[in-house]
mmCIF file of C-alpha atoms in Angstrom:
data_model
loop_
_atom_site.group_PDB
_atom_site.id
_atom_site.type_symbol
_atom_site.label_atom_id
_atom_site.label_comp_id
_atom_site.label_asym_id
_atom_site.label_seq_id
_atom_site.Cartn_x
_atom_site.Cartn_y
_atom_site.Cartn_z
ATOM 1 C CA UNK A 137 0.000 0.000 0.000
ATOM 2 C CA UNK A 138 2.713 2.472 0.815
ATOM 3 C CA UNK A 139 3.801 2.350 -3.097
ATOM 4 C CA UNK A 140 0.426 3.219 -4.334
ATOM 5 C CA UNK A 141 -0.335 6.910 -5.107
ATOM 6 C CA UNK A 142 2.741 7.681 -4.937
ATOM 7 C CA UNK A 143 4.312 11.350 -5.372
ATOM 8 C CA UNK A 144 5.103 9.952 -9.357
ATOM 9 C CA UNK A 145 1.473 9.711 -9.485
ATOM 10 C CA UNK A 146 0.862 12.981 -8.016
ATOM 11 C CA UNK A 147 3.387 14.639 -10.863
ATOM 12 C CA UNK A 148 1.867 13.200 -13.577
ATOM 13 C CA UNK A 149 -1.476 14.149 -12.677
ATOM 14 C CA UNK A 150 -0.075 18.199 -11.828
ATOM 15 C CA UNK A 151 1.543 17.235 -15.407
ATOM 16 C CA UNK A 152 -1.504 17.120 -17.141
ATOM 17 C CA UNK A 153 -3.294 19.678 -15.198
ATOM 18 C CA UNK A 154 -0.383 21.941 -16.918
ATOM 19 C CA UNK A 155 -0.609 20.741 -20.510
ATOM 20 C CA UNK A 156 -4.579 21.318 -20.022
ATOM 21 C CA UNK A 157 -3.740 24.894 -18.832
ATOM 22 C CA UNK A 158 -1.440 25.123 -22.161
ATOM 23 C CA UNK A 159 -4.120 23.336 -23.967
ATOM 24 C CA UNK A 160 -6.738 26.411 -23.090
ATOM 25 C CA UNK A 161 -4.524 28.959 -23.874
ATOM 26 C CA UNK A 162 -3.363 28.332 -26.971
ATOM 27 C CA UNK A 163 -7.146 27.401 -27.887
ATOM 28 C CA UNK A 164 -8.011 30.926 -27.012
ATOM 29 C CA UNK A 165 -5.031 32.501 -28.858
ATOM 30 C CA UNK A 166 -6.665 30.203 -32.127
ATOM 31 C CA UNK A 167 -9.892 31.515 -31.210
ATOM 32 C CA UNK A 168 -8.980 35.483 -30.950
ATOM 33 C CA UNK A 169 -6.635 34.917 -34.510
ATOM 34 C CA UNK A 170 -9.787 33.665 -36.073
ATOM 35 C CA UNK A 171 -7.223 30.180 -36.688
ATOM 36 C CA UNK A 172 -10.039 27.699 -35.638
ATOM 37 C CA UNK A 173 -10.795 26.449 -39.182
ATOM 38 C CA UNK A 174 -7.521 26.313 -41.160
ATOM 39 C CA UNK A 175 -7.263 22.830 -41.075
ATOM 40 C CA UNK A 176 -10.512 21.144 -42.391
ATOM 41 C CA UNK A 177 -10.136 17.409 -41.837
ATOM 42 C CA UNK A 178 -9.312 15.638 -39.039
ATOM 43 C CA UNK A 179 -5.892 12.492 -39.158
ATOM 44 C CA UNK A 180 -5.155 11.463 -35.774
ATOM 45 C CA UNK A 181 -1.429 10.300 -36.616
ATOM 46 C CA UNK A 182 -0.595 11.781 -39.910
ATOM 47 C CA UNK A 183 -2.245 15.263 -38.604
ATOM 48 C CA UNK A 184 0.398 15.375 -36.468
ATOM 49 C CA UNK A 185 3.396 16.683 -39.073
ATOM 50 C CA UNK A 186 2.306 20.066 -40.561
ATOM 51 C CA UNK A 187 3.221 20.912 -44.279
ATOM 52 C CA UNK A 188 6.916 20.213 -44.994
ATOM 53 C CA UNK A 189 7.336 21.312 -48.959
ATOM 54 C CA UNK A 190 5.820 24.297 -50.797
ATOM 55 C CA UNK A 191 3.907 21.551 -52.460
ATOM 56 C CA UNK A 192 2.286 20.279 -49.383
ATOM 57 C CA UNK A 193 1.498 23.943 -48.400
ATOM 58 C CA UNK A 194 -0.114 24.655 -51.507
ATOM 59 C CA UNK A 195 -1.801 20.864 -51.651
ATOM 60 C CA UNK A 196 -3.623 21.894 -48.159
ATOM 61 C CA UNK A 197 -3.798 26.050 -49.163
ATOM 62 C CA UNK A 198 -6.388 24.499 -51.588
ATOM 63 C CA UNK A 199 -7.999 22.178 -49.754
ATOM 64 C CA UNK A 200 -8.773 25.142 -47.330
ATOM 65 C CA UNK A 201 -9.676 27.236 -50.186
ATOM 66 C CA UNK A 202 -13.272 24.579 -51.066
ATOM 67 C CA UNK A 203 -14.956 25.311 -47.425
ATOM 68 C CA UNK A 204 -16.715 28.561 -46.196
ATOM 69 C CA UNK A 205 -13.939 30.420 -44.626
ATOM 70 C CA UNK A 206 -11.892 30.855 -47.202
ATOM 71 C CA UNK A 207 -14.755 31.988 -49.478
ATOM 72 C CA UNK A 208 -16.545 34.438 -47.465
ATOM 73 C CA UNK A 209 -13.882 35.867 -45.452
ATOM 74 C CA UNK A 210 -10.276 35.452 -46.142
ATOM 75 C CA UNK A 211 -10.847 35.113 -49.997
ATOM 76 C CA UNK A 212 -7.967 37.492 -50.172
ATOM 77 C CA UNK A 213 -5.509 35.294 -48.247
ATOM 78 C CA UNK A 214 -1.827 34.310 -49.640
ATOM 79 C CA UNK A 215 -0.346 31.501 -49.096
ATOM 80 C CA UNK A 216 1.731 32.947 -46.317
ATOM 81 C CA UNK A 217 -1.421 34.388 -44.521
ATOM 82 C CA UNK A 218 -3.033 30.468 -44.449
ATOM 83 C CA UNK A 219 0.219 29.587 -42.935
ATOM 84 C CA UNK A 220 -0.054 31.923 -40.159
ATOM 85 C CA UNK A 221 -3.413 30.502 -39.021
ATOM 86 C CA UNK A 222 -2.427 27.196 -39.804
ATOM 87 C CA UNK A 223 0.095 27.130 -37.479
ATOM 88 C CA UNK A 224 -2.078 28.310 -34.316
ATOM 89 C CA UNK A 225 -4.613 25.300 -34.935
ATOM 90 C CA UNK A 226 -2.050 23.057 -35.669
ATOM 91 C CA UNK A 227 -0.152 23.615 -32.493
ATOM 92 C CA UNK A 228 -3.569 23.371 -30.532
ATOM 93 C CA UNK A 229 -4.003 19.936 -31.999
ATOM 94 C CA UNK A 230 -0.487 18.748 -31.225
ATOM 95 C CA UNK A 231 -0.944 19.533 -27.731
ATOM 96 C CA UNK A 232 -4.094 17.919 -27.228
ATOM 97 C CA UNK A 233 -2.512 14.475 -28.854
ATOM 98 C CA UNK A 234 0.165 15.238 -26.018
ATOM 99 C CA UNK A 235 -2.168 15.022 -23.590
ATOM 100 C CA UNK A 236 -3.921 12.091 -24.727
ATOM 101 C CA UNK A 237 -0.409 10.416 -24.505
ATOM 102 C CA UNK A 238 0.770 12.120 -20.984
ATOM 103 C CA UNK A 239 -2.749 10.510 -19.750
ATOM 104 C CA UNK A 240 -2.985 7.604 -21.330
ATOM 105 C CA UNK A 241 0.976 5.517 -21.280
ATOM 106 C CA UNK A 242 1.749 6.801 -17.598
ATOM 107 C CA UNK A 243 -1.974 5.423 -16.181
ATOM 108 C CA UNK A 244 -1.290 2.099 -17.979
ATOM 109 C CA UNK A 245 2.536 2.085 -16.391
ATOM 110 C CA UNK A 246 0.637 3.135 -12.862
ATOM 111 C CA UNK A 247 -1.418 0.275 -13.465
ATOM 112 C CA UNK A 248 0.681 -2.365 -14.372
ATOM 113 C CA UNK A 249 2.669 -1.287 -11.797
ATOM 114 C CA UNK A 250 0.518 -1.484 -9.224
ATOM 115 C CA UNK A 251 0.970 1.810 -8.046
ATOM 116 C CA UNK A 252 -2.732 2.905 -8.024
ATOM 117 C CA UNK A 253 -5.270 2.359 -5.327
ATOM 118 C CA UNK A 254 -8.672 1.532 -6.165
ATOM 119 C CA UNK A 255 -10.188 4.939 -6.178
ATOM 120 C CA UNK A 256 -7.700 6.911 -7.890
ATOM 121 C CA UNK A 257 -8.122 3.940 -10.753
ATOM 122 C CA UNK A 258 -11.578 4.734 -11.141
ATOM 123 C CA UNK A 259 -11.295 8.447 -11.332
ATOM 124 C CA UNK A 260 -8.259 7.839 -13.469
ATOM 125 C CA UNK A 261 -10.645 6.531 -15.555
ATOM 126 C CA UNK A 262 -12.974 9.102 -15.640
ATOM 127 C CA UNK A 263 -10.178 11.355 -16.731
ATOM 128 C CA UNK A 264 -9.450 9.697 -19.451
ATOM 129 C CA UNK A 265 -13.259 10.195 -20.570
ATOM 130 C CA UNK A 266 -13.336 13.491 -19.995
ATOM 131 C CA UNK A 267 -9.957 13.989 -22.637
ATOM 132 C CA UNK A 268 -11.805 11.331 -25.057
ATOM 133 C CA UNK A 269 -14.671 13.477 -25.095
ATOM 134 C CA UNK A 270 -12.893 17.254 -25.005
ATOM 135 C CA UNK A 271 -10.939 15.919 -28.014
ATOM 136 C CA UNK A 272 -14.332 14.853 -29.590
ATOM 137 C CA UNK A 273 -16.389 18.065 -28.670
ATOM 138 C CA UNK A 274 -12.786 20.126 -30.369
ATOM 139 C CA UNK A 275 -13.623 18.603 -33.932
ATOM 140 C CA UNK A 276 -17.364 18.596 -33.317
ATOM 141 C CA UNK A 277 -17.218 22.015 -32.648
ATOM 142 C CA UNK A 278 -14.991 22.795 -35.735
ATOM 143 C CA UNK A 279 -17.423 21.005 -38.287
ATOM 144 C CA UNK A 280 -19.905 23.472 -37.326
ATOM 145 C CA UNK A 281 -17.903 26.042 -39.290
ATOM 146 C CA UNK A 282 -17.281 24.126 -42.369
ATOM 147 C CA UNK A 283 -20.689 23.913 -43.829
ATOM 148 C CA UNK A 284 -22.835 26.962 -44.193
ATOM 149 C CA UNK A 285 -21.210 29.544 -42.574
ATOM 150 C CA UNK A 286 -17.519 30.329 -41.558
ATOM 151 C CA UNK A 287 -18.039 30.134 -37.644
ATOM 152 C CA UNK A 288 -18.286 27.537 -35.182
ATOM 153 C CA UNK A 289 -21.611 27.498 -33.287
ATOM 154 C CA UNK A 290 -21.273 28.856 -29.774
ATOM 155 C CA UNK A 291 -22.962 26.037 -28.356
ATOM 156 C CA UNK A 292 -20.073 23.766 -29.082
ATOM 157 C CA UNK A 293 -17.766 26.138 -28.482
ATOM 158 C CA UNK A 294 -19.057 26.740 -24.982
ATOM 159 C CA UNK A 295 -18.779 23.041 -24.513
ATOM 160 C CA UNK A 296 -15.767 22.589 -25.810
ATOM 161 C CA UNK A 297 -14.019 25.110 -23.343
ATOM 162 C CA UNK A 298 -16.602 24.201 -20.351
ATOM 163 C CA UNK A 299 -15.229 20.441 -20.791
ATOM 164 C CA UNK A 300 -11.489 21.737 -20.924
ATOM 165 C CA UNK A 301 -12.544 23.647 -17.254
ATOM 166 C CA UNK A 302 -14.159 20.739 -15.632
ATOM 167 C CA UNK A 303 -11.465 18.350 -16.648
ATOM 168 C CA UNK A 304 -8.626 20.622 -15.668
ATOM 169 C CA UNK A 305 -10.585 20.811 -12.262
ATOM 170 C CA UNK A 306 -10.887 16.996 -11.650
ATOM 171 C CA UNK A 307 -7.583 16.271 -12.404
ATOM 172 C CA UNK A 308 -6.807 18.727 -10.102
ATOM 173 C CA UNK A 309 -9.142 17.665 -7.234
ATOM 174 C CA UNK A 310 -7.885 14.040 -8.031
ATOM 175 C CA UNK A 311 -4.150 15.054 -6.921
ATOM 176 C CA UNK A 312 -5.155 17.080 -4.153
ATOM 177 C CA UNK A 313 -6.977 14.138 -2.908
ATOM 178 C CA UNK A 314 -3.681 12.582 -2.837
ATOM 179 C CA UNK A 315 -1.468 15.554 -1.157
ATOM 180 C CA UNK A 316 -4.353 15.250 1.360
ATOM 181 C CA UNK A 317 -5.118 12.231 2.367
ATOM 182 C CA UNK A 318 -6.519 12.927 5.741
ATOM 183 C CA UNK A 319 -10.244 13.501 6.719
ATOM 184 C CA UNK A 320 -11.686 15.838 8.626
ATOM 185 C CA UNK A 321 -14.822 16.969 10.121
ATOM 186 C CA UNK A 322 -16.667 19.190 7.467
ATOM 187 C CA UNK A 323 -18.172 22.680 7.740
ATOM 188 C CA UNK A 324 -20.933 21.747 5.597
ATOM 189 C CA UNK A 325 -22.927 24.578 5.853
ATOM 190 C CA UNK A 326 -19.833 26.515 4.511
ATOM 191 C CA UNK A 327 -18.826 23.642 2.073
ATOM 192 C CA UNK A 328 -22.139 24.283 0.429
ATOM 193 C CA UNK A 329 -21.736 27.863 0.326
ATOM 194 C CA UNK A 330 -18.221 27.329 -1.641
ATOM 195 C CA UNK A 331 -20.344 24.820 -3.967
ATOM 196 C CA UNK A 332 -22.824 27.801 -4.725
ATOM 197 C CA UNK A 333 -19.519 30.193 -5.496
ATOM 198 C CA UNK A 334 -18.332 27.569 -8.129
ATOM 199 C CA UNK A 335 -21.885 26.994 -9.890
ATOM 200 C CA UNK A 336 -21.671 30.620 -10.278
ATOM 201 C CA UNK A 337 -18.139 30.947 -11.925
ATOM 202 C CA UNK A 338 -19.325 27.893 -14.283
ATOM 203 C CA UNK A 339 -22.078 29.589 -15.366
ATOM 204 C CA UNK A 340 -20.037 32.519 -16.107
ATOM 205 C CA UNK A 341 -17.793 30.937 -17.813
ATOM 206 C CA UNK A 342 -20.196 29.324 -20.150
ATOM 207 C CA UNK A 343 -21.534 32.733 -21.089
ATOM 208 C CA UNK A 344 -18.058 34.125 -21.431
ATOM 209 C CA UNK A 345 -17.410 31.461 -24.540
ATOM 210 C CA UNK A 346 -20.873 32.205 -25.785
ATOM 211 C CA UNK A 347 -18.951 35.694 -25.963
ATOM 212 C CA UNK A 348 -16.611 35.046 -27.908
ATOM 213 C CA UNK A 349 -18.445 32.420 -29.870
ATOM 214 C CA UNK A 350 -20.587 35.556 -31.116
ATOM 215 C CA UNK A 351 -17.564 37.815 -31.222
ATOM 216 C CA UNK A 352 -19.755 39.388 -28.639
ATOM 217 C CA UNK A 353 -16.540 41.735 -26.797
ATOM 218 C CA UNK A 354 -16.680 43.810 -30.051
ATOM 219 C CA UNK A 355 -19.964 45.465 -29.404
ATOM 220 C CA UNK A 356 -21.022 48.313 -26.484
ATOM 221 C CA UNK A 357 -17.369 48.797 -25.279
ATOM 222 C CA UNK A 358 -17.837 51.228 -22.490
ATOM 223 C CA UNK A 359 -17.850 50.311 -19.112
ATOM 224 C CA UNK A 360 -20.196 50.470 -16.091
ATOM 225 C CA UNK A 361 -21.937 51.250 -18.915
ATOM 226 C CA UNK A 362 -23.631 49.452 -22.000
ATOM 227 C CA UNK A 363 -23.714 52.457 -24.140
ATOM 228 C CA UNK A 364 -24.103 56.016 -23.814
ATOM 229 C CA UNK A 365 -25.115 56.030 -19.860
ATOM 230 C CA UNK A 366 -27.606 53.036 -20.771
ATOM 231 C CA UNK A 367 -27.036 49.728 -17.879
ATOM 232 C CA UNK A 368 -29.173 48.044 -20.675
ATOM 233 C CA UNK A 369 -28.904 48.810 -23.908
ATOM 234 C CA UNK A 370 -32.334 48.042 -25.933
ATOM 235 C CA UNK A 371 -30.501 45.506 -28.442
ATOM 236 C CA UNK A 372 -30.877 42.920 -25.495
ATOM 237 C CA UNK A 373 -34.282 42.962 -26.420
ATOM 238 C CA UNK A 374 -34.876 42.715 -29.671
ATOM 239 C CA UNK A 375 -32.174 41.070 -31.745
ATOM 240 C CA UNK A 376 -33.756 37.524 -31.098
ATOM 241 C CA UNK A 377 -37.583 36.142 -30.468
ATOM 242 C CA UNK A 378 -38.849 35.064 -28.460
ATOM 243 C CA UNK A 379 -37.121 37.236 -25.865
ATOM 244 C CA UNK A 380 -35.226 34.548 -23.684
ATOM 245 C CA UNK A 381 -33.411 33.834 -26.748
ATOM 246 C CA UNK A 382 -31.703 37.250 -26.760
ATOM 247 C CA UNK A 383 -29.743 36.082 -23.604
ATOM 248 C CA UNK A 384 -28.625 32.932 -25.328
ATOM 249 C CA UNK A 385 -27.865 33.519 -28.984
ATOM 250 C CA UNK A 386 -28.277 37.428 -29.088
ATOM 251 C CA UNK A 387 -24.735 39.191 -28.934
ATOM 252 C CA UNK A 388 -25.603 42.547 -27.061
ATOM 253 C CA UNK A 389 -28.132 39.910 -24.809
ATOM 254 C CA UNK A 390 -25.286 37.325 -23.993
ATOM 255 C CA UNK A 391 -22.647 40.559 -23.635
ATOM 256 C CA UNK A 392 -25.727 41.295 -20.870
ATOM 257 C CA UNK A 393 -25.425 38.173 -18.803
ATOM 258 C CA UNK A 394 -22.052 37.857 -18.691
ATOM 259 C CA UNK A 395 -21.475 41.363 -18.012
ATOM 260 C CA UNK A 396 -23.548 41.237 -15.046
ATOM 261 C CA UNK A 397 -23.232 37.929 -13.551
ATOM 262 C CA UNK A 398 -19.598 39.335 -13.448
ATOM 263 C CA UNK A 399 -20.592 41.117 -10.074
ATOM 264 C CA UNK A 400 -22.485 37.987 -9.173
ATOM 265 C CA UNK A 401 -19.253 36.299 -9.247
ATOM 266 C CA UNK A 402 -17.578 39.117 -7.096
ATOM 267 C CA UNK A 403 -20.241 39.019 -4.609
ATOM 268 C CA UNK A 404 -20.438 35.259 -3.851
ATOM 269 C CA UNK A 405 -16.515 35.672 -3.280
ATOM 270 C CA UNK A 406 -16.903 38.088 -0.960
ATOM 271 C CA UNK A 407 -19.540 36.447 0.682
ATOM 272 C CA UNK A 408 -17.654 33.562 1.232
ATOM 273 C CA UNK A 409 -14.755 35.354 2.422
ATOM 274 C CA UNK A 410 -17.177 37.631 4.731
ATOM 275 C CA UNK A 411 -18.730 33.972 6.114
ATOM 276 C CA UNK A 412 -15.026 32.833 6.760
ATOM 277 C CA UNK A 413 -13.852 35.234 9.051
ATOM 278 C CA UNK A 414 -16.498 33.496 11.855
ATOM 279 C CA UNK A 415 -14.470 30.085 10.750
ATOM 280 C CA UNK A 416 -11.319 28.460 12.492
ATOM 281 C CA UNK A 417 -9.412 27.985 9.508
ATOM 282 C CA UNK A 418 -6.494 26.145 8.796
ATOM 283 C CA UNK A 419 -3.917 27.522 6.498
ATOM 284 C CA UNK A 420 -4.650 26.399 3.325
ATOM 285 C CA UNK A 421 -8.225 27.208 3.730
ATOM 286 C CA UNK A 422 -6.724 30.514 4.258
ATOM 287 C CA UNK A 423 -4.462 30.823 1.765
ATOM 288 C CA UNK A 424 -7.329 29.414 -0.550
ATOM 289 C CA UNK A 425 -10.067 32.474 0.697
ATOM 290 C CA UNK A 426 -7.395 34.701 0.147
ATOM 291 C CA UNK A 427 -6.113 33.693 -3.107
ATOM 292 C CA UNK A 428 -10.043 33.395 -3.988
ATOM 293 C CA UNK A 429 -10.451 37.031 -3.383
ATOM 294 C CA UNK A 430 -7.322 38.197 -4.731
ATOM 295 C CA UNK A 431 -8.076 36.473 -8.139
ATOM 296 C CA UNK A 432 -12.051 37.313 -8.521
ATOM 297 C CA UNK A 433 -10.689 41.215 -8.719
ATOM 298 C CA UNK A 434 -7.917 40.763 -10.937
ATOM 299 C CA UNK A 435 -10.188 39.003 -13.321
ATOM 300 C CA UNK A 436 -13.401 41.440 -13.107
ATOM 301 C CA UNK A 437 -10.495 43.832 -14.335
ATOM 302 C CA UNK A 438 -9.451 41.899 -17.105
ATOM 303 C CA UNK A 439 -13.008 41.590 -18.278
ATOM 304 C CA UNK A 440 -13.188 45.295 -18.268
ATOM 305 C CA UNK A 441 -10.394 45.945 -19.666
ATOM 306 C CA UNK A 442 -10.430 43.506 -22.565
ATOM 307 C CA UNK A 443 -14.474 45.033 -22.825
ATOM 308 C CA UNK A 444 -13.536 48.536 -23.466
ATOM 309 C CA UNK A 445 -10.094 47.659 -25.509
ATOM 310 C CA UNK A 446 -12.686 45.717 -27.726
ATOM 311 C CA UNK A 447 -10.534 42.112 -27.136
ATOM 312 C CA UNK A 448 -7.155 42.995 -28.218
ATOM 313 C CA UNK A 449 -4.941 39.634 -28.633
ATOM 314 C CA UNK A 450 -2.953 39.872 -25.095
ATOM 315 C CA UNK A 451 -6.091 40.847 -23.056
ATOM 316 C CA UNK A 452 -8.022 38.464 -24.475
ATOM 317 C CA UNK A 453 -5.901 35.393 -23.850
ATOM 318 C CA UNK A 454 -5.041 37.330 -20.350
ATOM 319 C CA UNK A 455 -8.708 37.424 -19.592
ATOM 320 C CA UNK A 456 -9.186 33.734 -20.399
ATOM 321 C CA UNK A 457 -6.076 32.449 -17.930
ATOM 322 C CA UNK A 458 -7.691 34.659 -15.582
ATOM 323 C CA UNK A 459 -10.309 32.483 -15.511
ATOM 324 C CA UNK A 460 -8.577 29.564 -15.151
ATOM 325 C CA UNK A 461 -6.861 30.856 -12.077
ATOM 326 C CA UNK A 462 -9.936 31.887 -10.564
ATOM 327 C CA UNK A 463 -11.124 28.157 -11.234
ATOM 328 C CA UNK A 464 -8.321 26.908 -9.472
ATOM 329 C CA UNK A 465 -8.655 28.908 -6.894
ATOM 330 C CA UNK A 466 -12.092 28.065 -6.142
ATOM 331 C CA UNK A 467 -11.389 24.383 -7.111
ATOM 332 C CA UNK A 468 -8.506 24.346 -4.116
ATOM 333 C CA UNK A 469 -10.917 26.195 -1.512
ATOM 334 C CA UNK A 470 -13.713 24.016 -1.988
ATOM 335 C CA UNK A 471 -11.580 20.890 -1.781
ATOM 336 C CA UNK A 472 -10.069 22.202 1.571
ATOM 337 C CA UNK A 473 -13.113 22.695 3.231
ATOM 338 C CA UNK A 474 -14.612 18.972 1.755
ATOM 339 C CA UNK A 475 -12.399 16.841 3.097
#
């Protein structure tokens, strides 16, 4: 027993916690430089190598040049232009094979090995789903742009990146189960108030990739403000019908939501924090309320900043790790007050 979850075990899952991380970031950097649908098909091994010859180049240029991207919006693209958004999707790809290999060989070593307890086999296991299906949701997502029109649906987008968050997350919670193996008696009164925080930054989340799903950030870029001294601007209204569909597939509607459950995010936090401070805490629950708090402010000034910039490249990507602090965050607190 002493050999099974192991501090190797604990590194690799950290490991792919990391390469997730990447994973997201570079996604978002293919997502701001509109790089999503350079490559058209899908080869699991052969995908791997990228163009090699300027035949090769111009063999896939072309291929490009027969789906809807290429002939409503970059119709004017050179060769060299392809190859700049080529290379942001292709990278993106590449990493997510890595992580299907990081995952996969090391769990069967671990296993073999006998260096997994029963528990951490099963949620092993579940891991591995969750990468099967992120890496599923990534090209079922993309297809959406290759038919009609040259744009992914937000739907799938927003479950594409939700999945990348949750799994990041459980891997997570998976290794801190192992750095804390320990029970304790649970505040669950205060456990459930930590659960209520994170349903809250999921939500948000959601709503901040049907953002950028709808290019959303590029419209009413003032801030407190939607426009012109308006909170609400009257294109949440009436850009879809029925009205609740304004708040799902309407840009200025969805810009709405996640604009304002922004503060909803900030206020939970605090709440939290404000509920603590009646709490014997240890001191990672500390550090975790405090890192919590420190993190929900940096990102609600991201978000305003990348808002009123209109999404330039660097704020846009910063805005999106932001997030994925702030999940961690949370992810850390609410495991430290669980178990």
């Amino acid at each position: 027993m002493k050999n099974k979850d192991n501090k190797k075990v604990v590194y690799w899952l950290f490991t792919g916690c990391f390469l997730i991380f990447i994973m997201v970031v570079v996604g978002g950097i293919t997502r701001l430089t509109n790089s999503g649908l350079s490559i058209s098909d899908y080869k699991l091994i052969t995908g791997t190598i990228p163009p090699l010859t300027e035949e090769q180049w111009i063999e896939e240029f072309e291929f490009y040049k027969q789906f809807p991207e290429y002939q409503k919006l970059h119709y004017h693209f050179t060769l060299e232009d392809f190859k700049g958004i080529y290379f942001w999707e292709w990278i993106h790809r590449v990493i997510g094979r890595l992580i299907g290999l990081v995952f996969i060989i090391p769990f069967l070593y671990f296993l073999v090995t006998k260096q997994l307890s029963r528990p951490t086999i099963y949620k092993s296991i579940v891991l591995l789903f969750l990468g099967g299906f992120q890496g599923f949701l990534g090209w079922y997502m993309v297809k959406s742009g290759l038919v009609d029109m040259p744009a992914v649906s937000h739907y799938r987008l927003a479950a594409h990146l939700t999945t990348a968050f949750v799994t990041f997350a459980y891997c997570f919670w998976v290794a801190m189960d192992l750095l804390y193996p320990k029970k304790k008696v649970v505040n669950k009164s205060f456990r459930n108030l930590i659960w209520v925080g994170m349903i809250v930054l999921m939500v948000q989340i959601i709503w901040g990739a049907f953002v950028a799903g709808l290019d959303a950030g590029w419209i009413h870029n003032f801030w407190p403000w939607m426009t012109g001294g308006e909170w609400v601007h009257e294109t949440v209204y009436i850009e879809q019908k029925p009205l609740w569909r304004n708040f799902i597939e309407g840009k200025s509607g969805v810009q709405f939501v996640h604009r304002y459950l922004a503060y909803a995010v900030v206020a939970a936090v605090l709440y939290i924090w404000y509920r603590s401070r009646s709490l014997q805490l240890t001191l990672p629950q500390q550090r975790g309320i405090q890192w919590l708090v420190g993190l929900v402010f940096l990102q609600f000034v991201l978000g305003v900043l990348t808002l009123i910039y209109a999404v330039p490249l660097w704020l846009g990507v910063a805005h999106q790790v932001g997030a994925f602090f702030l999940l961690t965050a949370m992810t850390f607190t609410l495991h430290r007050f669980s178990r």
